[in-house]
Short mmCIF file of C-alpha atoms and ligand atoms in Angstrom, two decimals:
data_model
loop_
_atom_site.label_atom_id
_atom_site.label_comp_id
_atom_site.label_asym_id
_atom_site.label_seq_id
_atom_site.Cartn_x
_atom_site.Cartn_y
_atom_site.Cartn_z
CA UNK A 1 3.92 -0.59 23.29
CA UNK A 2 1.86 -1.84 20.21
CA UNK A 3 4.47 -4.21 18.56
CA UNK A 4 6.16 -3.59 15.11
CA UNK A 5 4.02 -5.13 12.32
CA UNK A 6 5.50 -7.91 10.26
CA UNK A 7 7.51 -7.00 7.78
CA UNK A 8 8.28 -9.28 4.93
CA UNK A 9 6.57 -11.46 2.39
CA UNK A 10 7.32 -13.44 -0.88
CA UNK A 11 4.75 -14.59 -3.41
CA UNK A 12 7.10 -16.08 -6.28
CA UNK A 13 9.32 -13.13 -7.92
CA UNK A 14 7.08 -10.86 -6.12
CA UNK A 15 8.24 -9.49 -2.65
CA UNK A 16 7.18 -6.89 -0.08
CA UNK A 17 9.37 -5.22 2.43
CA UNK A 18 10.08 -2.79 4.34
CA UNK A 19 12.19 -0.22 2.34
CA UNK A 20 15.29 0.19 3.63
CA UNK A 21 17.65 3.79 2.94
CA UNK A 22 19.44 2.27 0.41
CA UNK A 23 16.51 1.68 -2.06
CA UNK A 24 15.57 5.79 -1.96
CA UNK A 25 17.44 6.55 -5.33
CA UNK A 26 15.85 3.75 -7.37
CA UNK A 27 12.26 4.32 -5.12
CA UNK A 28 12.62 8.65 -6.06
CA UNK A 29 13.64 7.71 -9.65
CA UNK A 30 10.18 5.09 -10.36
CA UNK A 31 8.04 7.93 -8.80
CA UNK A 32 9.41 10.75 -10.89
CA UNK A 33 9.37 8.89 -13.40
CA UNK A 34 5.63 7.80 -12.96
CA UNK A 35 4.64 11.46 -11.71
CA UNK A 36 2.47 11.97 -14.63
CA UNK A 37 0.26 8.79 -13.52
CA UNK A 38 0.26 8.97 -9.90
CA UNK A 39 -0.06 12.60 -9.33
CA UNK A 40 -4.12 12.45 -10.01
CA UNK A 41 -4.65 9.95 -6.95
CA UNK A 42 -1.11 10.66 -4.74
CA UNK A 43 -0.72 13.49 -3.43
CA UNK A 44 2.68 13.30 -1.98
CA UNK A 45 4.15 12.66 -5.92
CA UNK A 46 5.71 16.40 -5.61
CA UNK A 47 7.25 15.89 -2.53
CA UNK A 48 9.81 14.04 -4.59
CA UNK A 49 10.89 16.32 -7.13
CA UNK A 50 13.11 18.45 -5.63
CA UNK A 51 17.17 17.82 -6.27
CA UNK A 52 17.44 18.19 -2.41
CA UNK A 53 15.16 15.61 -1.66
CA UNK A 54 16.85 12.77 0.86
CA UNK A 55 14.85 9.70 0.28
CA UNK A 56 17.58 7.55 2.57
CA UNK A 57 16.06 10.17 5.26
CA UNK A 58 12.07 9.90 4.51
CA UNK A 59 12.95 6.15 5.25
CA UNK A 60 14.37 6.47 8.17
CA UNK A 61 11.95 8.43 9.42
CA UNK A 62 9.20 5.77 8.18
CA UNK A 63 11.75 3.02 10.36
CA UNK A 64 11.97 4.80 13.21
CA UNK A 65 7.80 5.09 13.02
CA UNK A 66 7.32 1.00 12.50
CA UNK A 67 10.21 0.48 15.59
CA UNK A 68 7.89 2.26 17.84
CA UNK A 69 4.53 0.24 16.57
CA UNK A 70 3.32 2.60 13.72
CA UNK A 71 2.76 2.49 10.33
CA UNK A 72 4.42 0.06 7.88
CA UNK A 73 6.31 1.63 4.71
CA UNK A 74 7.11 -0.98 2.07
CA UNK A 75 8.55 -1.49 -1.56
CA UNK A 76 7.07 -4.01 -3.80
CA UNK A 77 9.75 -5.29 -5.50
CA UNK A 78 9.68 -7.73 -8.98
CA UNK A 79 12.90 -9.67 -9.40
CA UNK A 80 14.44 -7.04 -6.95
CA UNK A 81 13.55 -4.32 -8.95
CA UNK A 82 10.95 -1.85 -7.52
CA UNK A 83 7.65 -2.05 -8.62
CA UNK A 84 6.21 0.24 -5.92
CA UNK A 85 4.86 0.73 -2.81
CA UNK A 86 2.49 0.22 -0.25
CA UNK A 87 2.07 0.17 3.53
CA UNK A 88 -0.21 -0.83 6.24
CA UNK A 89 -1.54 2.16 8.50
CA UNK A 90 -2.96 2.20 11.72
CA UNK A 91 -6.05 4.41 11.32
CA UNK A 92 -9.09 2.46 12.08
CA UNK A 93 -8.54 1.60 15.71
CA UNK A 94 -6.22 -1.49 17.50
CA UNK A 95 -8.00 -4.05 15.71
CA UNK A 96 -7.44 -3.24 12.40
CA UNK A 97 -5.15 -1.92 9.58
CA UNK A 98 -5.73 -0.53 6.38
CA UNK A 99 -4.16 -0.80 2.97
CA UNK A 100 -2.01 1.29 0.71
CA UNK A 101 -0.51 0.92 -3.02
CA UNK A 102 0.55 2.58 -5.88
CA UNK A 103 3.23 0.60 -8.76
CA UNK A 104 5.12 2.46 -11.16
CA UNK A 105 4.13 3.11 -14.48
CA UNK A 106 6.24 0.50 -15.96
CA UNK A 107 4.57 -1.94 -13.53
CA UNK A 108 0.86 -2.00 -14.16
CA UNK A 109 -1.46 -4.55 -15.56
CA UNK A 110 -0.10 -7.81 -14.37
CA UNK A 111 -1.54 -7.92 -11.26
CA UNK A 112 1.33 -6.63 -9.04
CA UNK A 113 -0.42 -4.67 -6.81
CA UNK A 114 -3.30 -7.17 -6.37
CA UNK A 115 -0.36 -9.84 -5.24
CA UNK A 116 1.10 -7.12 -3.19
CA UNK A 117 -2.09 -6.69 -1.66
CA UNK A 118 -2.81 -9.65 -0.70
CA UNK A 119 1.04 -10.27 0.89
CA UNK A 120 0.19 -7.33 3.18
CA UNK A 121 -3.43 -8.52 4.27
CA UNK A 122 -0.90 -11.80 5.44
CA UNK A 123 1.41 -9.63 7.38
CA UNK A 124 -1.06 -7.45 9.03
CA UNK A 125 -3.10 -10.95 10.18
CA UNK A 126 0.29 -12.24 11.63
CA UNK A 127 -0.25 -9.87 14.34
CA UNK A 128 -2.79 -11.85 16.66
CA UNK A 129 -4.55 -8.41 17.79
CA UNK A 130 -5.75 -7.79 14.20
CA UNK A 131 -9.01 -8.91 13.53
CA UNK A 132 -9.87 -6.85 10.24
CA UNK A 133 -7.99 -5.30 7.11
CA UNK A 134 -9.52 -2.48 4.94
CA UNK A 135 -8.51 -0.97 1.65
CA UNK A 136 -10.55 2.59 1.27
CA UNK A 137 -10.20 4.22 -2.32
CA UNK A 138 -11.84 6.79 -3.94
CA UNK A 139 -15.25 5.54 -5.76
CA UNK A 140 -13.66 6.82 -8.99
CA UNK A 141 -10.69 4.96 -8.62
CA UNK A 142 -11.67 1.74 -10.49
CA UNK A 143 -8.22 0.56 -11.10
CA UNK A 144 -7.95 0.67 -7.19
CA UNK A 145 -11.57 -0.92 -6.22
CA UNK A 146 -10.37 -3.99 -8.22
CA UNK A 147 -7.86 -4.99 -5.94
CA UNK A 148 -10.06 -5.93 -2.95
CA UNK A 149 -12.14 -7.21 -5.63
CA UNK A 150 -10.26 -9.96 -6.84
CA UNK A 151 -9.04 -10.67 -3.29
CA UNK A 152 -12.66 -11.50 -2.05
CA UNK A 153 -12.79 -8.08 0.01
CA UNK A 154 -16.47 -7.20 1.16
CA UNK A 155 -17.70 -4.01 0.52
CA UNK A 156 -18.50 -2.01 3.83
CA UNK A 157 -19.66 0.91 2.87
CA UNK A 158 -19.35 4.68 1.77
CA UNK A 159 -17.47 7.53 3.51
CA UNK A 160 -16.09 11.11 3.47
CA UNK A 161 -12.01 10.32 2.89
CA UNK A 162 -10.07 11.10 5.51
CA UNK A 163 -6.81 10.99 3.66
CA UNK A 164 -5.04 14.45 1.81
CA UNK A 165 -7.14 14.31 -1.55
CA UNK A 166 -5.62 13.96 -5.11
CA UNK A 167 -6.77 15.88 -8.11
CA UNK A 168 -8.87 13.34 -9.35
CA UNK A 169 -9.98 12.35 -6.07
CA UNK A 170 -13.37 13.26 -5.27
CA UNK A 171 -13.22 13.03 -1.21
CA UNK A 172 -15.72 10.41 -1.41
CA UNK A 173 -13.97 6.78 -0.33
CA UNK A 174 -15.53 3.26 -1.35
CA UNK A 175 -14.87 0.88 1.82
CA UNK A 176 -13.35 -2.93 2.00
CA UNK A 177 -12.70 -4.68 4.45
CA UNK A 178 -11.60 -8.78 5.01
CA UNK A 179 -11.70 -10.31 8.59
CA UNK A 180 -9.16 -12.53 10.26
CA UNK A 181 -12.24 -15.73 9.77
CA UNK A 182 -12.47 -14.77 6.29
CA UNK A 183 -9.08 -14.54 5.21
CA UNK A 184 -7.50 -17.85 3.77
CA UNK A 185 -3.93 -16.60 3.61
CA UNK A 186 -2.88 -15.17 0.24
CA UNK A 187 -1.43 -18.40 -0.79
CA UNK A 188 -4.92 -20.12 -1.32
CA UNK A 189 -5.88 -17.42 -3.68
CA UNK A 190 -2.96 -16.88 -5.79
C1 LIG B 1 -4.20 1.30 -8.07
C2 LIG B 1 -3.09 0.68 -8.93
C3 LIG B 1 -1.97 0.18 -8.03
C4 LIG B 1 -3.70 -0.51 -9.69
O1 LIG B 1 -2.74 -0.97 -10.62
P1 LIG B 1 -3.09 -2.22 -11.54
O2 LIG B 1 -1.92 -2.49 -12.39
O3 LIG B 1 -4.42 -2.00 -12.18
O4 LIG B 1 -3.30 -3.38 -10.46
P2 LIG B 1 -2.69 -4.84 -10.51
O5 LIG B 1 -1.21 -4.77 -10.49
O6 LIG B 1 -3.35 -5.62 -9.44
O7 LIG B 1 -3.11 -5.35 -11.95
C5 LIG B 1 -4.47 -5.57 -12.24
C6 LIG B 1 -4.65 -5.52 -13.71
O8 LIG B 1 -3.80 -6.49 -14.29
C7 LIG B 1 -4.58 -7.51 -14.89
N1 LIG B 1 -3.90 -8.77 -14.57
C8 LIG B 1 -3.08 -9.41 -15.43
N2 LIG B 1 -2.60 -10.49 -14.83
C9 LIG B 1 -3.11 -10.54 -13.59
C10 LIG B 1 -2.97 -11.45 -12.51
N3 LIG B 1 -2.20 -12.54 -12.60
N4 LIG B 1 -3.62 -11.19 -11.35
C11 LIG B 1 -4.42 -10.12 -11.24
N5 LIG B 1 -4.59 -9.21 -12.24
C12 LIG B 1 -3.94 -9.44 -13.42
C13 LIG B 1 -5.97 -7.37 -14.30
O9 LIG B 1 -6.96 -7.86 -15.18
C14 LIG B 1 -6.06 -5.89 -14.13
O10 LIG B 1 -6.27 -5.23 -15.35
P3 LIG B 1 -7.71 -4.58 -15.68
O11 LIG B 1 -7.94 -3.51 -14.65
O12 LIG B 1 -7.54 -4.08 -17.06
O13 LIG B 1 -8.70 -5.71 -15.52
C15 LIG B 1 -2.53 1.69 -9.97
O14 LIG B 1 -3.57 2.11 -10.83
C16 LIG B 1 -1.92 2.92 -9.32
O15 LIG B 1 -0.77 2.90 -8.89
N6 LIG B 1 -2.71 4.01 -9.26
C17 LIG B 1 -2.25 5.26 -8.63
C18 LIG B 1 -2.18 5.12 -7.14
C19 LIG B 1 -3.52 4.74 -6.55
O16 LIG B 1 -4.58 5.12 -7.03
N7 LIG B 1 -3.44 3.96 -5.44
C20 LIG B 1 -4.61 3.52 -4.72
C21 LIG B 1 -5.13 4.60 -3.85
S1 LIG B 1 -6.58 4.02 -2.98
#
């Protein structure tokens, strides 16, 4: 079995973690109210809205996926209040792991997500078996493509997306990766 990736990682008042059920009110309230700004690039805003939604449930489910080796679901918290999210997703083959993030609306322009970035490239090199990270975003998300900027990504290349488009998306992704050699631990960057 692939083992659980790491989980947990402080930077300051900044953490990331895995959510855990008792954070879905306060994560469903941030992404309703930042619908209007995430819906264009995240395609699961809508998934949300409904007054029967269970988000204790969702992150369960997202638990039960990391206890068997899959994908990593976590908040990015401020002070312990939530910022947003991110996650680190098994889809470009045992070696490697790739990126996720969105923040809030109330969060953006201080550099959260870049920190929060750069605290998940750490946990997904803690596993020894990872030997590359990747953050793929659309080519006309620039808000995105400066996060693996500023953390001294390298641009790979160009690529159809593979991911459920957003309404701004275009389906064309912009590609970033970092290697384990390259990677001087968030810390030295910050
Ligand atoms: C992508 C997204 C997370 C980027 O948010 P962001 O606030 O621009 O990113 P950061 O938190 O890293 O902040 C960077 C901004 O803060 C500024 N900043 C201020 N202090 C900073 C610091 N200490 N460190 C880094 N940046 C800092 C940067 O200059 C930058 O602003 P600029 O773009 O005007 O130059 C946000 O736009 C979002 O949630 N979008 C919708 C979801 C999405 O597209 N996700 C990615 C899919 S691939």
């Amino acid at each position: 079995m692939t083992r659980p990736i790491a989980d947990a990682a402080v930077h300051g008042e900044v953490t990331v973690r895995r959510w855990a059920p008792e954070d879905g009110a306060e994560l469903r309230a941030v992404i309703l109210a930042s619908a209007e700004q995430l819906r264009p690039r995240m395609v699961w805003v809508d998934l949300w809205a409904p007054a029967d939604c269970d988000p204790a449930a969702t992150v369960d489910g997202w638990n039960d996926d990391w206890r068997e080796g899959g994908d990593l679901h976590v908040g990015i918290f401020e002070g312990g209040t939530i910022s947003g999210g991110g996650g680190l997703h098994r889809r470009i083959g045992d070696d490697g792991l790739e990126i996720g993030y969105w923040l809030g609306s109330h969060a953006r322009g201080r550099g959260l997500a870049t920190i929060a970035a750069g605290l998940l490239t750490d946990l997904a090199f803690a596993d020894a078996a990872i030997g590359r990270v990747r953050i793929a975003h659309d080519v006309t998300n620039a808000a995105s493509e400066g996060i693996p900027k500023r953390l001294g990504y390298v641009a790979v290349g160009e690529s159809a997306c593979e991911r459920p488009l957003g309404p701004a998306d275009t389906g064309r992704d912009r590609i970033w990766e970092v290697t384990r050699a390259a990677w001087p631990g968030y810390a030295s960057l910050a």
